[in-house]
Coordinates of N, CA and C in Angstrom, one line a residue:
M1 N 0.8 -1.2 0.0 CA 0.0 0.0 0.0 C 0.9 1.2 0.0
P2 N 0.6 2.2 -0.8 CA 1.4 3.5 -0.9 C 1.2 4.3 0.4
A3 N 2.2 5.2 0.6 CA 2.1 6.1 1.7 C 1.0 7.1 1.5
E4 N 0.3 7.5 2.6 CA -0.7 8.5 2.5 C -0.3 9.6 3.5
C5 N -0.1 10.8 3.0 CA 0.2 12.0 3.8 C -1.0 12.8 3.9
R6 N -1.4 13.1 5.2 CA -2.7 13.9 5.4 C -2.5 14.8 6.6
V7 N -3.4 15.8 6.6 CA -3.4 16.7 7.8 C -3.9 15.9 9.0
I8 N -3.3 16.2 10.1 CA -3.7 15.5 11.4 C -3.9 16.6 12.5
D9 N -4.6 16.2 13.5 CA -4.7 17.0 14.7 C -3.4 17.0 15.4
Y10 N -3.1 18.1 16.1 CA -1.8 18.2 16.8 C -1.7 17.1 17.8
S11 N -2.7 16.7 18.5 CA -2.6 15.7 19.5 C -2.3 14.3 18.9
D12 N -2.6 14.1 17.6 CA -2.3 12.8 17.0 C -0.8 12.5 16.9
Q13 N 0.0 13.5 17.0 CA 1.4 13.3 16.8 C 2.2 13.0 18.1
Y14 N 1.5 13.2 19.2 CA 2.2 13.1 20.5 C 2.9 11.7 20.7
P15 N 2.2 10.6 20.5 CA 2.9 9.3 20.7 C 4.1 9.1 19.9
L16 N 4.1 9.5 18.6 CA 5.3 9.4 17.8 C 6.4 10.3 18.2
R17 N 6.0 11.5 18.5 CA 6.9 12.5 19.0 C 7.7 12.0 20.2
A18 N 6.9 11.4 21.2 CA 7.5 10.9 22.4 C 8.4 9.7 22.1
T19 N 8.0 8.8 21.2 CA 8.8 7.6 20.8 C 10.1 8.0 20.2
V20 N 10.1 8.9 19.2 CA 11.3 9.2 18.4 C 12.1 10.3 19.0
L21 N 11.4 11.4 19.4 CA 12.2 12.5 19.9 C 12.3 12.6 21.4
G22 N 11.6 11.7 22.1 CA 11.7 11.7 23.6 C 11.0 12.9 24.2
Q23 N 10.1 13.5 23.5 CA 9.4 14.7 24.0 C 8.1 14.3 24.7
A24 N 7.8 15.1 25.7 CA 6.5 14.8 26.4 C 5.3 15.0 25.5
A25 N 4.3 14.3 25.8 CA 3.1 14.4 25.0 C 2.3 15.6 25.5
S26 N 2.7 16.7 25.1 CA 2.1 18.0 25.5 C 2.1 19.0 24.4
P27 N 1.2 19.9 24.4 CA 1.1 20.9 23.3 C 2.4 21.8 23.3
K28 N 2.7 22.2 22.1 CA 3.8 23.2 21.9 C 3.1 24.5 21.6
P29 N 3.8 25.7 21.9 CA 3.2 26.9 21.6 C 2.9 27.0 20.1
G30 N 1.7 27.4 19.8 CA 1.3 27.5 18.4 C 0.7 26.3 17.8
D31 N 0.6 25.2 18.5 CA 0.1 24.0 18.0 C -1.3 24.2 17.4
D32 N -2.1 25.0 18.1 CA -3.5 25.2 17.7 C -3.8 26.5 17.0
A33 N -2.7 27.2 16.5 CA -2.9 28.4 15.7 C -3.5 28.0 14.4
P34 N -4.4 28.9 13.9 CA -5.1 28.6 12.7 C -4.3 28.4 11.4
D35 N -3.1 29.0 11.4 CA -2.2 28.8 10.2 C -1.2 27.7 10.4
T36 N -1.1 27.1 11.5 CA -0.2 25.9 11.8 C -0.7 24.7 11.0
L37 N 0.2 23.9 10.5 CA -0.1 22.7 9.8 C 0.6 21.5 10.4
H38 N -0.1 20.5 10.7 CA 0.4 19.2 11.2 C 0.1 18.1 10.2
V39 N 1.1 17.4 9.8 CA 0.8 16.3 8.8 C 1.4 15.0 9.3
G40 N 0.8 13.9 8.9 CA 1.2 12.6 9.2 C 1.3 11.7 8.0
V41 N 2.2 10.9 7.9 CA 2.3 9.9 6.8 C 1.9 8.5 7.4
Y42 N 1.0 7.9 6.7 CA 0.5 6.6 7.2 C 0.8 5.5 6.2
I43 N 1.2 4.4 6.7 CA 1.3 3.1 5.9 C 0.4 2.1 6.6
D44 N -0.5 1.6 5.7 CA -1.4 0.5 6.2 C -2.1 1.0 7.5
G45 N -2.5 2.3 7.6 CA -3.2 2.8 8.8 C -2.3 3.1 10.0
Q46 N -1.0 2.9 9.9 CA -0.1 3.2 11.0 C 0.6 4.5 10.7
L47 N 0.6 5.4 11.7 CA 1.3 6.7 11.6 C 2.8 6.4 11.7
V48 N 3.6 6.8 10.6 CA 5.0 6.4 10.6 C 5.9 7.7 10.6
S49 N 5.3 8.8 10.2 CA 6.1 10.1 10.1 C 5.3 11.3 10.4
I50 N 5.8 12.3 11.0 CA 5.1 13.5 11.3 C 5.9 14.7 11.1
A51 N 5.3 15.9 10.8 CA 6.0 17.1 10.7 C 4.9 18.2 10.9
S52 N 5.4 19.4 11.5 CA 4.5 20.5 11.7 C 5.3 21.8 11.3
V53 N 4.5 22.7 10.8 CA 5.1 24.1 10.4 C 4.2 25.1 11.1
Y54 N 4.9 26.1 11.7 CA 4.4 27.2 12.4 C 4.8 28.5 11.8
H55 N 3.9 29.5 11.7 CA 4.3 30.8 11.2 C 5.0 31.5 12.3
E56 N 6.3 31.4 12.3 CA 7.2 31.9 13.4 C 8.6 32.2 12.8
P57 N 9.0 33.4 13.1 CA 10.4 33.8 12.6 C 11.4 33.1 13.5
P58 N 12.7 32.9 12.9 CA 13.7 32.4 13.8 C 14.1 33.4 14.9
P59 N 14.9 32.9 15.8 CA 15.3 33.8 16.9 C 16.1 35.0 16.3
D60 N 16.0 36.1 16.9 CA 16.6 37.4 16.5 C 16.2 37.8 15.1
S61 N 15.0 37.5 14.7 CA 14.5 37.9 13.4 C 13.0 38.3 13.5
T62 N 12.6 39.2 12.6 CA 11.2 39.5 12.5 C 10.7 39.2 11.1
D63 N 11.3 38.3 10.4 CA 11.0 38.0 9.0 C 9.5 37.4 9.0
A64 N 8.6 38.1 8.5 CA 7.2 37.7 8.4 C 7.0 36.5 7.4
G65 N 8.0 36.3 6.6 CA 7.9 35.2 5.6 C 8.4 33.9 6.1
A66 N 9.0 33.9 7.3 CA 9.6 32.7 7.8 C 8.6 31.8 8.6
W67 N 8.8 30.5 8.4 CA 8.0 29.4 9.0 C 8.9 28.4 9.7
R68 N 8.5 28.0 10.9 CA 9.3 27.0 11.6 C 8.8 25.6 11.4
L69 N 9.7 24.7 11.1 CA 9.5 23.3 11.0 C 9.8 22.7 12.4
R70 N 8.9 21.9 12.9 CA 9.1 21.5 14.3 C 8.5 20.1 14.5
G71 N 9.0 19.3 15.3 CA 8.5 18.0 15.7 C 8.5 17.0 14.5
M72 N 9.5 17.2 13.6 CA 9.7 16.2 12.5 C 10.3 14.9 13.0
A73 N 9.6 13.8 12.8 CA 10.0 12.5 13.3 C 9.5 11.4 12.4
T74 N 10.3 10.4 12.3 CA 9.9 9.2 11.6 C 10.3 8.0 12.4
L75 N 9.4 7.0 12.5 CA 9.7 5.8 13.3 C 11.0 5.2 12.8
P76 N 11.9 4.7 13.6 CA 13.2 4.1 13.2 C 13.1 3.1 12.1
D77 N 12.2 2.2 12.1 CA 12.1 1.2 11.1 C 11.5 1.7 9.8
A78 N 11.0 2.9 9.8 CA 10.4 3.5 8.6 C 11.4 4.6 8.0
Q79 N 12.5 4.8 8.6 CA 13.4 5.8 8.1 C 14.1 5.4 6.9
G80 N 14.5 6.4 6.0 CA 15.2 6.1 4.8 C 14.3 5.6 3.7
K81 N 13.0 5.7 3.8 CA 12.1 5.2 2.8 C 11.3 6.3 2.1
G82 N 11.7 7.6 2.5 CA 11.0 8.7 1.8 C 9.8 9.3 2.6
Y83 N 9.5 8.7 3.7 CA 8.3 9.2 4.4 C 8.5 10.6 5.0
G84 N 9.7 10.8 5.6 CA 10.0 12.1 6.1 C 10.0 13.2 5.0
R85 N 10.6 12.8 3.9 CA 10.6 13.7 2.8 C 9.2 14.1 2.3
L86 N 8.3 13.1 2.3 CA 6.9 13.3 1.9 C 6.3 14.3 2.9
A87 N 6.4 14.1 4.2 CA 5.9 15.0 5.2 C 6.4 16.4 5.0
L88 N 7.7 16.5 4.9 CA 8.4 17.8 4.7 C 7.9 18.5 3.5
S89 N 7.7 17.8 2.4 CA 7.2 18.4 1.1 C 5.8 19.0 1.3
R90 N 5.0 18.3 2.0 CA 3.6 18.8 2.3 C 3.7 20.1 3.1
C91 N 4.6 20.2 4.1 CA 4.8 21.4 4.9 C 5.3 22.5 4.0
I92 N 6.3 22.3 3.1 CA 6.8 23.3 2.2 C 5.7 23.8 1.3
D93 N 4.8 22.9 0.8 CA 3.7 23.4 0.0 C 2.8 24.3 0.7
H94 N 2.6 24.0 2.0 CA 1.7 24.8 2.8 C 2.3 26.2 3.0
V95 N 3.6 26.2 3.3 CA 4.3 27.5 3.5 C 4.3 28.4 2.2
R96 N 4.5 27.7 1.1 CA 4.4 28.5 -0.2 C 3.0 29.0 -0.4
A97 N 2.0 28.2 -0.2 CA 0.6 28.6 -0.3 C 0.2 29.7 0.6
S98 N 0.9 29.8 1.7 CA 0.7 30.9 2.7 C 1.6 32.1 2.5
A99 N 2.2 32.2 1.3 CA 3.1 33.3 1.0 C 4.3 33.4 1.8
G100 N 4.7 32.2 2.4 CA 6.0 32.1 3.1 C 7.2 32.2 2.1
T101 N 8.3 32.6 2.6 CA 9.5 32.7 1.8 C 10.6 31.7 2.2
R102 N 10.6 31.3 3.5 CA 11.6 30.3 3.9 C 11.1 29.5 5.1
I103 N 11.8 28.3 5.3 CA 11.4 27.4 6.3 C 12.7 27.2 7.1
W104 N 12.6 27.1 8.4 CA 13.8 26.9 9.3 C 13.4 25.9 10.4
C105 N 14.5 25.3 11.0 CA 14.3 24.4 12.1 C 15.6 24.3 12.9
N106 N 15.5 23.7 14.1 CA 16.6 23.4 14.9 C 16.8 21.9 14.9
A107 N 17.8 21.4 14.2 CA 17.9 20.0 13.9 C 18.8 19.3 14.9
R108 N 18.5 18.1 15.2 CA 19.4 17.2 16.0 C 20.6 16.9 15.1
A109 N 21.7 16.6 15.7 CA 22.9 16.2 14.9 C 22.7 15.1 13.9
G110 N 21.9 14.1 14.4 CA 21.7 12.9 13.5 C 20.8 13.2 12.3
A111 N 20.1 14.4 12.3 CA 19.2 14.7 11.2 C 19.8 15.8 10.2
V112 N 21.0 16.3 10.5 CA 21.6 17.3 9.7 C 21.7 16.9 8.2
D113 N 22.2 15.7 8.0 CA 22.4 15.2 6.6 C 21.1 15.1 5.9
F114 N 20.0 14.7 6.6 CA 18.7 14.7 6.0 C 18.3 16.1 5.4
Y115 N 18.5 17.1 6.3 CA 18.1 18.4 5.9 C 19.0 19.0 4.8
R116 N 20.3 18.7 4.8 CA 21.2 19.1 3.8 C 20.8 18.5 2.4
A117 N 20.4 17.2 2.4 CA 20.0 16.6 1.2 C 18.7 17.2 0.6
L118 N 18.0 17.9 1.4 CA 16.7 18.5 0.9 C 16.9 20.0 0.7
G119 N 18.1 20.5 0.6 CA 18.3 21.9 0.2 C 18.5 22.9 1.4
F120 N 18.5 22.4 2.6 CA 18.7 23.3 3.7 C 20.2 23.7 3.9
S121 N 20.4 24.9 4.2 CA 21.8 25.3 4.6 C 21.8 25.1 6.2
V122 N 23.0 24.7 6.6 CA 23.2 24.3 8.1 C 24.3 25.2 8.7
R123 N 24.0 25.9 9.7 CA 25.0 26.6 10.4 C 26.0 25.6 11.1
A124 N 27.2 25.9 11.1 CA 28.3 25.0 11.6 C 28.3 25.0 13.1
D125 N 27.8 26.0 13.8 CA 27.8 26.0 15.2 C 26.5 25.5 15.8
A126 N 26.7 24.5 16.7 CA 25.5 24.0 17.3 C 25.2 24.8 18.6
Q127 N 23.9 24.8 18.9 CA 23.4 25.5 20.1 C 22.9 24.5 21.1
D128 N 23.2 24.7 22.3 CA 22.6 23.8 23.4 C 21.3 24.3 23.8
V129 N 20.2 23.6 23.4 CA 18.9 24.0 23.7 C 18.5 23.2 25.0
P130 N 18.2 24.0 26.1 CA 17.8 23.3 27.3 C 16.7 22.3 27.2
G131 N 17.0 21.1 27.7 CA 16.0 20.1 27.7 C 16.0 19.3 26.4
H132 N 16.8 19.7 25.4 CA 16.8 19.1 24.1 C 18.2 18.7 23.6
G133 N 19.2 19.3 24.2 CA 20.6 19.0 23.7 C 21.0 19.9 22.6
L134 N 22.1 19.4 21.9 CA 22.6 20.2 20.8 C 21.7 20.2 19.6
R135 N 21.6 21.4 19.0 CA 20.7 21.6 17.8 C 21.5 22.5 16.8
Y136 N 21.2 22.2 15.5 CA 21.8 23.0 14.4 C 20.7 23.7 13.7
Y137 N 21.0 25.0 13.6 CA 20.0 25.9 12.8 C 20.1 25.5 11.3
C138 N 19.0 25.2 10.7 CA 18.9 24.9 9.3 C 17.8 25.8 8.7
E139 N 18.0 26.2 7.4 CA 17.0 26.9 6.7 C 17.1 26.7 5.2
R140 N 16.0 26.9 4.5 CA 16.0 26.9 3.1 C 14.9 27.8 2.6
P141 N 15.1 28.4 1.4 CA 14.0 29.1 0.7 C 12.9 28.1 0.3
V142 N 11.7 28.6 0.1 CA 10.6 27.8 -0.4 C 10.3 28.3 -1.8

């Protein structure tokens, strides 16, 4: 069965977020904002990948065209099969349709190559994000 990428409720992503990212199953600021998009990729009815985009500029910026990618996660046994790429593509389409100009995120070290392969530029210096560890700022135009 082919992968199905669809809009999901923000609460639908909590179990996968907790499993893959180790994050508590709780709302993030902006989860319920009207322009926020949460997507999930399903295989045979199982949620295997998630991603969310929020209309939020990066730190130290007021860029109204910037959107934040957050909570991107794919189950370990589903990684490397294009499901994360599919979820991210849907998010990028949403940002474009919303007149956004760029998408950014704070990536875990293990995800930096994924973002590079999809056209993101990556800052060389990692930031220690309290409660989350080292993160690399990544961004790309849409």
